Short mmCIF file of C-alpha atoms in Angstrom, two decimals:
data_model
loop_
_atom_site.label_atom_id
_atom_site.label_comp_id
_atom_site.label_asym_id
_atom_site.label_seq_id
_atom_site.Cartn_x
_atom_site.Cartn_y
_atom_site.Cartn_z
CA MET A 1 -34.77 11.14 22.09
CA LYS A 2 -32.77 12.55 19.20
CA TYR A 3 -30.59 9.46 18.89
CA LYS A 4 -33.60 7.18 18.49
CA GLU A 5 -35.22 9.48 15.94
CA SER A 6 -32.03 9.80 13.92
CA LYS A 7 -32.03 8.90 10.24
CA SER A 8 -28.38 9.79 9.67
CA PHE A 9 -25.08 9.03 11.40
CA TYR A 10 -21.66 10.63 11.06
CA LEU A 11 -18.99 7.96 11.58
CA ALA A 12 -15.46 8.84 12.70
CA LEU A 13 -14.26 5.43 13.84
CA ASP A 14 -11.91 2.54 13.13
CA MET A 15 -12.81 0.33 10.16
CA GLY A 16 -14.13 -2.43 12.41
CA ASP A 17 -16.08 0.10 14.46
CA VAL A 18 -17.81 1.31 11.30
CA ILE A 19 -18.97 -2.25 10.61
CA TYR A 20 -20.29 -2.63 14.17
CA SER A 21 -22.08 0.73 13.89
CA LEU A 22 -24.16 -0.65 11.01
CA LEU A 23 -25.96 -2.86 13.53
CA PHE A 24 -27.44 0.27 15.06
CA CYS A 25 -28.12 1.76 11.64
CA LYS A 26 -30.27 -1.27 10.90
CA ILE A 27 -32.02 -1.24 14.28
CA PHE A 28 -33.01 2.42 13.96
CA ASN A 29 -33.64 2.46 10.22
CA VAL A 30 -30.77 4.88 9.71
CA ASN A 31 -30.33 5.06 5.95
CA ARG A 32 -27.90 7.96 5.57
CA ILE A 33 -24.29 7.82 6.78
CA ALA A 34 -21.13 9.82 6.24
CA LEU A 35 -17.66 8.36 6.68
CA ASP A 36 -15.14 10.78 8.15
CA THR A 37 -12.23 11.30 5.74
CA GLN A 38 -10.34 14.09 7.50
CA ASP A 39 -6.62 13.86 6.84
CA ALA A 40 -5.96 14.36 10.55
CA ASN A 41 -7.78 11.13 11.35
CA ILE A 42 -4.88 8.67 11.37
CA LYS A 43 -6.98 5.59 12.21
CA PHE A 44 -9.53 6.18 9.45
CA ASN A 45 -8.89 8.05 6.20
CA GLN A 46 -9.93 8.30 2.55
CA ASN A 47 -8.36 4.95 1.66
CA CYS A 48 -10.17 3.20 4.51
CA ALA A 49 -13.48 4.75 3.48
CA GLU A 50 -13.03 3.74 -0.15
CA PHE A 51 -12.16 0.17 0.89
CA LEU A 52 -15.35 -0.09 2.99
CA LEU A 53 -17.69 1.57 0.52
CA PRO A 54 -18.62 -1.48 -1.65
CA LEU A 55 -19.80 -3.55 1.32
CA LEU A 56 -21.78 -0.63 2.74
CA GLN A 57 -23.41 -0.03 -0.64
CA HIS A 58 -24.44 -3.71 -0.70
CA GLN A 59 -26.58 -3.29 2.45
CA GLU A 60 -30.19 -2.66 1.44
CA TYR A 61 -30.99 -0.51 4.48
CA LEU A 62 -28.33 2.09 3.57
CA LYS A 63 -29.56 4.45 0.86
CA ASP A 64 -27.11 7.35 1.06
CA ILE A 65 -23.41 6.90 1.84
CA THR A 66 -21.01 9.79 1.49
CA LEU A 67 -17.38 10.50 2.26
CA SER A 68 -17.23 13.70 4.24
CA SER A 69 -15.28 15.82 6.69
CA GLU A 70 -18.31 17.91 7.69
CA LYS A 71 -20.63 16.48 10.32
CA ASN A 72 -22.90 19.51 10.70
CA ASN A 73 -25.55 18.10 8.37
CA TYR A 74 -25.97 14.82 10.23
CA ASP A 75 -28.29 14.07 13.14
CA CYS A 76 -25.60 12.69 15.42
CA ALA A 77 -21.93 11.77 15.56
CA TYR A 78 -22.29 8.07 16.20
CA GLY A 79 -19.18 7.56 18.34
CA ILE A 80 -20.03 10.25 20.92
CA HIS A 81 -21.81 9.12 24.09
CA PRO A 82 -24.45 11.66 25.27
CA ASN A 83 -23.44 11.12 28.91
CA ASN A 84 -19.69 11.25 28.18
CA ILE A 85 -19.15 7.75 29.57
CA PRO A 86 -15.49 6.85 28.92
CA VAL A 87 -14.24 3.74 27.16
CA VAL A 88 -11.68 1.91 29.31
CA VAL A 89 -9.88 -1.43 29.28
CA GLY A 90 -12.50 -4.14 29.61
CA THR A 91 -15.42 -2.06 28.33
CA ASN A 92 -17.93 -4.17 26.42
CA LEU A 93 -18.38 -1.92 23.41
CA THR A 94 -21.62 -3.61 22.33
CA ALA A 95 -23.18 -2.72 25.66
CA TYR A 96 -21.53 0.70 25.62
CA HIS A 97 -23.02 1.76 22.31
CA ALA A 98 -26.38 0.23 23.18
CA SER A 99 -26.50 2.40 26.30
CA LYS A 100 -26.38 5.51 24.11
CA PHE A 101 -29.68 4.43 22.60
CA GLU A 102 -31.22 3.05 25.81
CA ILE A 103 -31.12 -0.54 24.54
CA HIS A 104 -30.57 -3.27 27.10
CA TYR A 105 -27.56 -5.44 26.30
CA GLU A 106 -29.71 -8.54 26.82
CA ASP A 107 -32.12 -7.44 24.05
CA GLU A 108 -32.11 -10.10 21.34
CA ILE A 109 -32.02 -7.48 18.59
CA LEU A 110 -28.41 -6.62 19.50
CA HIS A 111 -27.19 -10.14 18.89
CA LYS A 112 -28.56 -10.84 15.42
CA PRO A 113 -26.58 -10.61 12.12
CA TRP A 114 -26.82 -7.28 10.33
CA LEU A 115 -24.77 -7.74 7.15
CA ILE A 116 -25.41 -9.51 3.85
CA ALA A 117 -22.76 -10.53 1.34
CA PRO A 118 -22.45 -12.85 -1.69
CA THR A 119 -20.79 -16.26 -1.44
CA ASP A 120 -18.65 -18.52 -3.62
CA LYS A 121 -18.73 -21.80 -1.72
CA GLN A 122 -17.59 -23.79 -4.73
CA LYS A 123 -14.33 -21.83 -4.98
CA PHE A 124 -13.64 -22.22 -1.25
CA LYS A 125 -15.16 -25.70 -0.81
CA ASN A 126 -11.95 -27.14 0.66
CA LYS A 127 -11.52 -24.36 3.20
CA LYS A 128 -13.06 -24.90 6.63
CA ILE A 129 -11.59 -22.03 8.64
CA LEU A 130 -10.69 -18.44 7.79
CA ILE A 131 -7.95 -16.92 9.97
CA ASN A 132 -6.97 -13.34 10.60
CA ARG A 133 -4.72 -12.19 13.41
CA THR A 134 -3.61 -8.57 13.48
CA SER A 135 -0.75 -7.14 15.51
CA ARG A 136 -3.17 -5.66 18.08
CA TYR A 137 -5.31 -7.25 20.78
CA HIS A 138 -3.35 -10.42 21.48
CA GLY A 139 -4.29 -12.40 24.55
CA ASN A 140 -4.07 -16.15 24.00
CA ASP A 141 -1.16 -17.47 21.93
CA ALA A 142 -1.65 -20.95 23.38
CA PHE A 143 -5.09 -21.32 21.78
CA TYR A 144 -3.61 -21.20 18.28
CA LEU A 145 -0.88 -23.68 19.15
CA ASP A 146 -3.49 -26.20 20.27
CA PHE A 147 -6.04 -25.53 17.55
CA LEU A 148 -3.51 -25.85 14.71
CA LYS A 149 -2.62 -29.37 15.87
CA HIS A 150 -6.11 -30.59 15.02
CA ILE A 151 -6.68 -29.33 11.48
CA HIS A 152 -4.84 -29.81 8.19
CA PRO A 153 -3.21 -26.60 6.89
CA LYS A 154 -4.90 -27.06 3.50
CA GLN A 155 -8.26 -26.52 5.20
CA LEU A 156 -7.16 -23.08 6.39
CA LEU A 157 -7.10 -19.74 4.62
CA PHE A 158 -5.58 -16.51 5.95
CA ALA A 159 -7.04 -13.12 5.00
CA GLY A 160 -5.76 -9.68 5.91
CA LEU A 161 -2.41 -8.00 5.31
CA GLU A 162 0.54 -9.92 3.86
CA ILE A 163 2.67 -9.00 6.87
CA GLU A 164 0.02 -10.46 9.19
CA HIS A 165 0.05 -13.71 7.22
CA LYS A 166 3.85 -13.94 7.28
CA GLU A 167 4.01 -13.22 11.01
CA PHE A 168 1.34 -15.82 11.78
CA CYS A 169 3.02 -18.54 9.73
CA LYS A 170 6.39 -17.71 11.28
CA GLN A 171 5.11 -17.65 14.86
CA TYR A 172 3.28 -20.98 14.57
CA ASN A 173 5.66 -22.65 12.09
CA ILE A 174 2.91 -23.39 9.60
CA ASP A 175 2.35 -22.82 5.89
CA ILE A 176 -1.23 -21.84 5.06
CA ASP A 177 -2.77 -20.25 1.99
CA TYR A 178 -3.25 -16.49 1.82
CA ILE A 179 -5.83 -14.43 -0.04
CA LYS A 180 -5.69 -10.72 -0.80
CA THR A 181 -8.85 -8.75 -1.55
CA ASP A 182 -9.20 -5.34 -3.18
CA ASN A 183 -12.27 -4.09 -1.32
CA SER A 184 -14.63 -4.88 1.55
CA LEU A 185 -17.27 -6.63 -0.56
CA GLU A 186 -14.69 -9.03 -1.99
CA LEU A 187 -13.44 -9.62 1.54
CA ALA A 188 -16.97 -10.23 2.86
CA LYS A 189 -17.57 -12.71 0.04
CA VAL A 190 -14.55 -14.74 1.15
CA ILE A 191 -15.65 -14.61 4.80
CA ASN A 192 -19.21 -15.61 3.92
CA SER A 193 -18.00 -18.58 1.84
CA ILE A 194 -16.08 -20.29 4.68
CA PRO A 195 -17.92 -21.81 7.66
CA THR A 196 -15.81 -20.54 10.56
CA PHE A 197 -13.68 -17.55 11.49
CA VAL A 198 -10.79 -17.73 13.96
CA GLY A 199 -8.84 -14.66 15.02
CA ASN A 200 -8.69 -11.50 17.06
CA GLU A 201 -10.64 -8.24 17.04
CA SER A 202 -10.24 -6.68 13.58
CA LEU A 203 -12.16 -5.54 10.52
CA ILE A 204 -12.40 -9.15 9.36
CA CYS A 205 -13.67 -10.22 12.77
CA ALA A 206 -16.31 -7.47 12.65
CA ILE A 207 -17.52 -8.55 9.20
CA ALA A 208 -17.64 -12.22 10.25
CA THR A 209 -19.68 -11.27 13.31
CA GLY A 210 -21.98 -9.07 11.24
CA LEU A 211 -22.60 -11.92 8.80
CA GLY A 212 -23.51 -14.28 11.64
CA LYS A 213 -20.63 -16.67 11.01
CA SER A 214 -19.41 -19.15 13.61
CA CYS A 215 -16.51 -17.39 15.31
CA PHE A 216 -13.71 -18.12 17.75
CA ILE A 217 -12.59 -14.64 18.80
CA GLU A 218 -9.44 -13.78 20.72
CA TYR A 219 -10.38 -10.76 22.80
CA GLY A 220 -7.82 -8.15 23.79
CA ARG A 221 -6.83 -8.36 27.46
CA GLY A 222 -5.70 -4.74 27.45
CA ALA A 223 -8.49 -3.25 25.37
CA ALA A 224 -12.21 -2.68 25.03
CA ASN A 225 -13.99 -5.38 23.02
CA TYR A 226 -17.26 -5.98 21.19
CA ILE A 227 -18.92 -8.92 22.94
CA PHE A 228 -22.05 -10.55 21.49
CA GLU A 229 -24.18 -13.19 23.20
CA ARG A 230 -24.53 -15.84 20.50
CA GLN A 231 -24.31 -19.60 20.63
CA ASN A 232 -22.01 -19.63 17.60
CA ILE A 233 -19.44 -17.19 19.03
CA ILE A 234 -16.79 -18.32 21.50
CA TYR A 235 -14.37 -15.78 23.03
CA PHE A 236 -10.95 -16.98 24.17
#
């Protein structure tokens, strides 16, 4: 099967999707990837690719990472399903992508961490939970209201966009610290330094999952979601 023999993927996906795709790169020893940087791709562009590049370069199993708009030289376009199975609301994207490669969703290999990143636990020693909540994929406002009653704001740190931080603090009437990072490896270092992630489906959620962190993930009720069977992940 060409997909199983592939040593190179062409990725034209969201930023979080690119991170999830690395799981399959690791499983199949794919060591050559190209990130789509076509200007017409609104959801993923040159800036997105450049932000992700440092974390991808940190993964030992990836040897050749390029920014490209030409997929002809790559074994397969990762996001395309060979049987043209559509993605709909409620699709489990982990199972969906596994089906392309004839992997059973129950296979343990799908549910193991696939990313590595540095840590700075001394710098973040007082932070217990990292939060990110984007404007997409909301489904359980009440969870945050309850959870925030049981932890001191000083133990929380918010990562992501400034507007996301402001909206979260405004919605839940709370003042929590915010951190801005310049690239994906800096971001992964922050995530890897704090024990637990809480938030919705996003790039930060994908990195936390890839690092094997304990996660409380708000899944989108009106979307497809990546669902992993792990004892340290709870979906709400």
